[in-house]
Amino acid sequence: MRKSKRLDLIPPYLFVKIEERKEELIRKGIDVIDFGIGDPDLPTPSHIVKKMREVLDTKEAANYPTSKGEMIFRKAVVNWYKKRFNVSLDPATEVCCLIGSKEGLAHLPLAFIDLGDVSLIPDPSYPVYKICTTLAGGEAYFLPLNAKNNFIPDLDNIPADIAKKAKLLFINYPNNPTGAVAEISFFEKCVKFARQNDLLLVSDLAYSEMGFDGFRARSVLEIPGAKEVTIEFHSLSKTYNMTGWRIGMAVGNAEAVQALATIKSNIDSGAFKAIQLAATEALTGPQECVIDNNQIFEERRNVLYAGLTSLGWKFDKPKATFYFWVPVPKGETSASFTEKLLDKCGILVVPGSGYGPSGEGYVRMAITLPKERIAEAIRRMEKASITFLESA
Ligand SMILES: *Cc1c(COP(=O)(O)O)cnc(C)c1O
């Protein structure tokens, strides 16, 4: 058989390798503390599961869904956006149901990127933006995120010829992997930039509901006129502990939503109706579960932040997401520090370099594990004398 050249362009998905490594260690009998993949360890709220059970007993669940999603789901999305962000959307033209937002983000470049076109992509970032731009025949132009720019890209630094060739600008706040948040003034800059350069602004809002110390994320679509140039991706995965259910949505500019729906309707046939109806229940039902979730993650965040601080680390306490973007000690690389934590402490983290070249010098820790395990990880690090001493 002869495989495509395209396949050579893409690495194995970051977490596939990490999962393999974890299994190898567990086979050796090591008690691994897993800060790896950002997959909530908490259960899907019971009222959502109950709804799913009810729908499964009906006849309608079995049939093909419509490609943009069931109207009842799209209306639930519209009402949720209105209530949460005071953003108005038309359920007929400005909402598309996704099989998880990863699916939509992955298919979007097929609708916008021709050979040699450019996507502006934060570095580090969720790997899907770059990989799927590449698969579509396009090129990524990286926008570095670092401590100096507070992990917010500097749009003024983009060369004019690149901006001209660019068709998509990806942003993601609250941010994976850095845990950074953005002010609405940055979103305003992005909308202006998209308008000036006739490109589509792609806002990935997967973590909007995960905020601490009272932080509430904003939607780009809150900005007047943003809808003319913006598509926003959202997901129930992180908000309702539903990563395995595969359900999300794209909303915003009708032309962009339709372009994505055209690609999708030729590839997949939409999300399982029963899941869409359970997701409708999630969006319209009681929201206490979201608050409860955040309390748990906030407590975990406090434990990890206090622990790392006690070992000498100095960085801003994350205000959102379940990620810590942790600088590696002097003399270490992302890879060597990841190895060290694994070998000496049985602690699994993700090397920051996996998220792009500017991720070198960091590791990402996801607090998707009980606080007792987080405390145990800190004890193991202390015992192994793993500290962050800048002057070392
Ligand atoms: C988790 C995540 C998603 C997508 O999650 P789905 O489960 O596919 O909805 C999208 N973007 C970022 C940045 C994420 O971390």
XYZ file of C-alpha atoms and ligand atoms in Angstrom:
407
model
C 0.000 0.000 0.000
C 1.079 3.582 -0.553
C 0.088 6.120 2.041
C -0.418 9.828 1.396
C 2.329 12.416 1.771
C -0.186 14.268 3.914
C 0.208 11.632 6.600
C 3.923 12.397 6.879
C 3.094 15.996 7.694
C 1.308 15.175 10.913
C 2.759 13.799 14.133
C 0.935 11.161 16.174
C -1.527 13.065 18.368
C 0.353 14.300 21.441
C -1.745 12.413 23.956
C -1.563 9.082 22.181
C 2.159 8.914 23.000
C 1.607 10.100 26.566
C -1.121 7.526 27.214
C 1.211 4.782 25.946
C 3.938 5.940 28.305
C 1.535 5.972 31.227
C 0.353 2.433 30.540
C 3.938 1.216 30.344
C 4.668 2.638 33.804
C 1.495 1.257 35.317
C 2.428 -2.190 33.954
C 5.710 -1.837 35.842
C 3.695 -1.305 39.024
C 4.379 2.401 39.425
C 1.667 4.480 41.115
C 1.446 7.233 38.492
C 0.007 10.611 39.465
C -1.478 11.815 36.206
C -1.483 15.545 35.431
C -1.529 14.721 31.715
C -4.573 14.941 29.488
C -7.191 17.538 30.441
C -10.057 15.134 30.914
C -12.323 15.859 33.898
C -12.295 13.018 36.424
C -15.706 14.052 37.785
C -18.954 12.399 36.660
C -21.450 13.867 34.176
C -24.247 15.430 36.305
C -26.997 12.856 36.914
C -29.879 14.863 35.405
C -28.040 14.855 32.051
C -27.418 11.097 32.181
C -31.063 10.551 33.170
C -32.239 12.509 30.127
C -30.030 10.389 27.897
C -31.582 7.204 29.325
C -35.087 8.496 28.669
C -34.322 9.450 25.079
C -32.745 6.068 24.377
C -36.099 4.461 25.088
C -37.805 6.489 22.357
C -37.978 5.683 18.672
C -36.662 8.991 17.349
C -33.184 8.561 18.787
C -32.258 5.940 16.208
C -32.503 8.033 13.036
C -29.982 10.176 11.221
C -29.732 13.606 12.791
C -29.865 16.768 10.649
C -26.418 18.037 9.722
C -26.591 21.359 11.583
C -28.160 19.671 14.599
C -31.665 19.327 15.987
C -33.589 22.607 16.188
C -34.270 22.003 19.896
C -30.526 21.802 20.553
C -29.757 24.878 18.440
C -32.473 26.832 20.287
C -30.984 25.731 23.611
C -27.608 27.054 22.445
C -29.210 30.362 21.417
C -30.941 30.745 24.787
C -27.770 29.832 26.641
C -25.724 32.413 24.695
C -28.384 35.053 25.378
C -28.464 34.313 29.100
C -24.731 33.869 29.547
C -23.279 36.547 27.233
C -26.308 38.626 26.170
C -25.452 37.633 22.583
C -28.321 37.120 20.107
C -28.061 34.322 17.550
C -30.383 32.978 14.872
C -30.873 29.232 15.455
C -31.557 28.649 11.752
C -28.371 30.160 10.351
C -25.918 30.997 13.119
C -25.597 27.720 15.057
C -24.171 24.362 14.065
C -24.024 21.290 16.289
C -20.642 19.532 16.398
C -19.388 16.094 17.374
C -17.259 17.810 19.987
C -15.667 21.152 19.178
C -12.445 19.390 18.139
C -14.373 18.006 15.162
C -15.533 21.461 14.102
C -12.140 23.088 14.624
C -10.570 20.303 12.585
C -13.018 20.619 9.689
C -13.071 24.427 9.532
C -9.770 24.791 7.614
C -11.207 22.592 4.825
C -13.782 25.317 4.265
C -11.352 28.256 4.320
C -7.813 27.177 3.524
C -6.505 26.591 0.002
C -2.993 25.436 -0.870
C -0.477 27.899 0.578
C -3.002 29.937 2.580
C -2.045 30.942 6.096
C -3.665 30.396 9.494
C -2.471 32.631 12.309
C -2.032 30.306 15.246
C -0.981 31.022 18.829
C 2.184 29.241 19.931
C 1.761 27.291 22.186
C -1.785 26.147 21.420
C -4.232 23.271 21.134
C -2.542 21.133 18.439
C -5.657 20.803 16.263
C -5.441 24.360 14.832
C -2.065 23.770 13.230
C -2.407 20.131 12.272
C -5.729 20.617 10.513
C -4.499 23.759 8.742
C -1.634 21.605 7.449
C -3.991 18.802 6.417
C -5.979 21.325 4.390
C -2.795 22.334 2.540
C -2.228 25.563 4.428
C 0.593 26.917 6.524
C 0.682 27.976 10.128
C 2.160 31.327 11.090
C 2.881 31.211 14.796
C 2.018 34.002 17.205
C 4.291 33.492 20.225
C 2.764 33.528 23.695
C 5.121 34.097 26.590
C 5.241 35.432 30.130
C 6.368 38.823 28.794
C 3.220 39.329 26.708
C 1.020 37.719 29.400
C 0.356 34.902 26.928
C -1.573 37.253 24.627
C -0.362 37.445 20.995
C 0.917 40.758 19.666
C -1.055 41.299 16.469
C 1.016 44.398 15.621
C 4.022 42.125 15.075
C 2.430 40.206 12.211
C 4.142 41.190 8.929
C 1.764 42.815 6.423
C 2.341 40.177 3.720
C 1.500 37.391 6.189
C -1.621 39.207 7.364
C -2.699 39.506 3.725
C -2.285 35.787 3.064
C -3.980 34.810 6.314
C -7.519 33.504 6.169
C -8.007 32.373 9.754
C -6.924 33.811 13.107
C -7.301 31.346 15.985
C -7.623 32.549 19.560
C -8.482 30.608 22.718
C -9.237 32.360 26.031
C -9.410 31.087 28.707
C -6.361 29.381 27.239
C -5.174 25.842 26.899
C -2.303 25.169 27.668
C -1.259 28.357 29.528
C -4.360 28.934 31.670
C -4.193 32.621 30.641
C -7.265 34.817 30.291
C -7.807 37.807 27.994
C -9.434 41.194 28.442
C -12.278 42.180 26.155
C -9.968 44.889 24.736
C -7.834 42.116 23.184
C -10.929 40.600 21.577
C -11.751 44.064 20.183
C -8.272 44.228 18.640
C -8.796 40.813 17.057
C -12.141 41.817 15.553
C -10.566 44.972 14.101
C -7.630 42.962 12.737
C -10.004 40.434 11.131
C -11.980 43.233 9.520
C -8.878 45.030 8.233
C -7.420 41.845 6.742
C -10.650 40.255 5.527
C -10.141 37.074 7.527
C -12.229 34.922 9.835
C -11.620 35.203 13.564
C -11.922 31.766 15.182
C -12.581 31.964 18.903
C -12.258 28.709 20.835
C -14.272 29.178 24.007
C -14.041 25.640 25.387
C -13.200 26.889 28.906
C -15.592 29.818 29.293
C -17.374 28.290 32.274
C -14.255 27.394 34.237
C -13.306 30.477 36.208
C -11.965 30.981 39.727
C -12.056 33.783 42.296
C -15.165 35.129 40.571
C -13.597 35.359 37.106
C -16.169 35.130 34.284
C -14.955 34.731 30.708
C -16.441 36.865 27.910
C -17.468 35.902 24.390
C -15.929 37.667 21.381
C -19.485 37.918 20.039
C -20.331 40.404 22.802
C -18.449 43.021 20.785
C -20.792 44.988 18.503
C -20.261 43.908 14.891
C -18.029 40.958 15.832
C -20.451 38.542 14.200
C -19.485 39.903 10.775
C -16.020 38.338 11.110
C -16.213 35.729 13.887
C -17.030 32.077 14.418
C -16.942 30.839 18.008
C -16.485 27.217 19.048
C -17.919 25.878 22.219
C -18.168 22.557 23.896
C -20.069 20.825 26.656
C -17.012 18.672 27.379
C -15.361 20.706 30.098
C -18.423 22.545 31.448
C -20.499 19.451 32.177
C -17.825 16.723 32.402
C -18.951 15.326 29.054
C -15.669 14.843 27.162
C -16.570 11.325 26.051
C -20.039 12.292 24.821
C -18.632 14.300 21.894
C -20.907 17.300 21.683
C -20.217 20.965 20.985
C -21.291 23.849 18.794
C -20.063 26.500 16.393
C -21.876 29.830 16.436
C -21.527 33.262 14.877
C -21.186 34.439 11.286
C -23.849 32.716 9.187
C -21.651 32.349 6.110
C -18.843 30.754 8.120
C -21.266 28.470 10.009
C -22.789 27.408 6.673
C -19.359 26.782 5.138
C -18.468 24.488 8.026
C -21.872 22.768 7.848
C -21.339 22.109 4.117
C -18.042 20.334 4.824
C -19.560 18.420 7.731
C -22.665 17.301 5.883
C -20.428 15.624 3.306
C -18.266 13.880 5.891
C -20.264 13.067 9.015
C -23.977 13.026 9.593
C -24.095 14.933 12.828
C -24.121 14.002 16.498
C -26.326 11.192 17.845
C -29.760 12.710 18.518
C -29.944 11.267 22.021
C -26.722 13.078 22.876
C -28.073 16.313 21.408
C -31.181 16.015 23.579
C -29.126 15.245 26.687
C -26.952 18.257 25.818
C -30.121 20.346 25.506
C -30.947 19.283 29.054
C -27.423 20.276 30.137
C -27.749 23.783 28.656
C -31.321 24.440 29.832
C -31.406 22.520 33.126
C -30.043 23.455 36.563
C -26.553 25.007 36.448
C -25.522 24.334 40.076
C -23.359 21.507 38.781
C -21.142 24.046 37.004
C -20.647 26.043 40.197
C -19.947 22.866 42.199
C -17.408 21.762 39.609
C -15.603 25.070 39.711
C -15.414 24.896 43.503
C -13.692 21.536 43.281
C -11.227 22.766 40.662
C -10.591 25.982 42.590
C -9.675 23.966 45.684
C -7.333 21.772 43.644
C -5.808 24.835 42.038
C -5.123 26.276 45.473
C -3.423 23.062 46.630
C -1.167 22.841 43.566
C -0.358 26.546 43.565
C 0.543 26.540 47.271
C 2.625 23.390 46.751
C 4.610 24.661 43.777
C 5.102 28.022 45.476
C 6.492 26.240 48.543
C 9.013 24.541 46.231
C 10.210 27.888 44.900
C 8.041 28.402 41.819
C 6.894 31.910 40.996
C 4.129 32.449 38.447
C 0.638 33.882 38.346
C -2.115 31.812 39.896
C -4.365 30.618 37.051
C -7.757 32.370 37.024
C -9.426 29.867 34.707
C -9.175 26.412 33.062
C -7.784 23.350 34.791
C -4.246 23.934 33.531
C -1.005 25.059 35.127
C 1.717 26.263 32.753
C 4.784 25.635 34.839
C 8.265 26.923 33.924
C 10.962 24.256 34.171
C 13.937 24.760 36.520
C 17.225 26.134 35.153
C 19.214 23.600 33.175
C 16.130 21.577 32.243
C 14.164 21.384 28.989
C 10.460 20.566 28.703
C 11.383 17.007 27.782
C 14.092 16.482 30.413
C 11.921 17.865 33.210
C 8.990 15.712 32.111
C 11.294 12.662 32.218
C 12.654 13.645 35.613
C 9.192 14.005 37.163
C 8.188 10.662 35.741
C 11.347 8.761 36.716
C 11.921 10.250 40.173
C 8.337 10.894 41.285
C 5.951 8.918 39.073
C 4.363 12.243 38.100
C 3.000 12.557 34.576
C 2.955 16.017 32.986
C 2.912 17.157 29.364
C 6.045 18.760 27.891
C 5.166 22.305 26.797
C 7.090 21.846 23.554
C 4.253 19.568 22.405
C 2.093 22.671 22.033
C 4.488 24.566 19.775
C 8.076 25.879 19.815
C 7.320 28.629 22.355
C 6.119 25.953 24.753
C 9.734 24.905 25.264
C 10.748 25.652 28.846
C 7.341 24.758 30.265
C 5.333 21.740 31.280
C 1.555 21.627 31.489
C -0.180 20.147 34.502
C -3.928 19.418 34.396
C -5.627 19.336 37.794
C -8.037 16.599 36.765
C -7.284 14.504 39.818
C -8.287 14.635 43.524
C -6.577 17.208 45.750
C -5.122 14.441 47.909
C -3.220 13.200 44.846
C -2.017 16.712 44.100
C -0.726 17.011 47.674
C 0.974 13.624 47.306
C 2.678 14.813 44.119
C 4.073 17.844 45.940
C 5.346 15.573 48.758
C 7.081 13.354 46.205
C 8.711 16.371 44.543
C 9.889 17.690 47.893
C 11.347 14.309 48.804
C 13.180 14.149 45.463
C 14.453 17.723 46.026
C 12.777 18.980 42.867
C 12.500 22.720 43.284
C 12.502 25.850 41.181
C 15.574 27.853 42.048
C 16.258 30.562 39.482
C 19.739 31.221 40.800
C 20.778 27.556 40.696
C -10.831 20.327 25.164
C -10.642 21.371 24.154
C -11.461 21.482 23.020
C -12.468 20.524 22.526
O -13.084 19.675 23.219
P -14.215 18.751 22.604
O -14.280 17.674 23.595
O -13.783 18.290 21.254
O -15.441 19.591 22.528
C -11.289 22.537 22.167
N -10.344 23.450 22.385
C -9.541 23.382 23.432
C -8.524 24.437 23.596
C -9.636 22.342 24.337
O -8.779 22.267 25.345
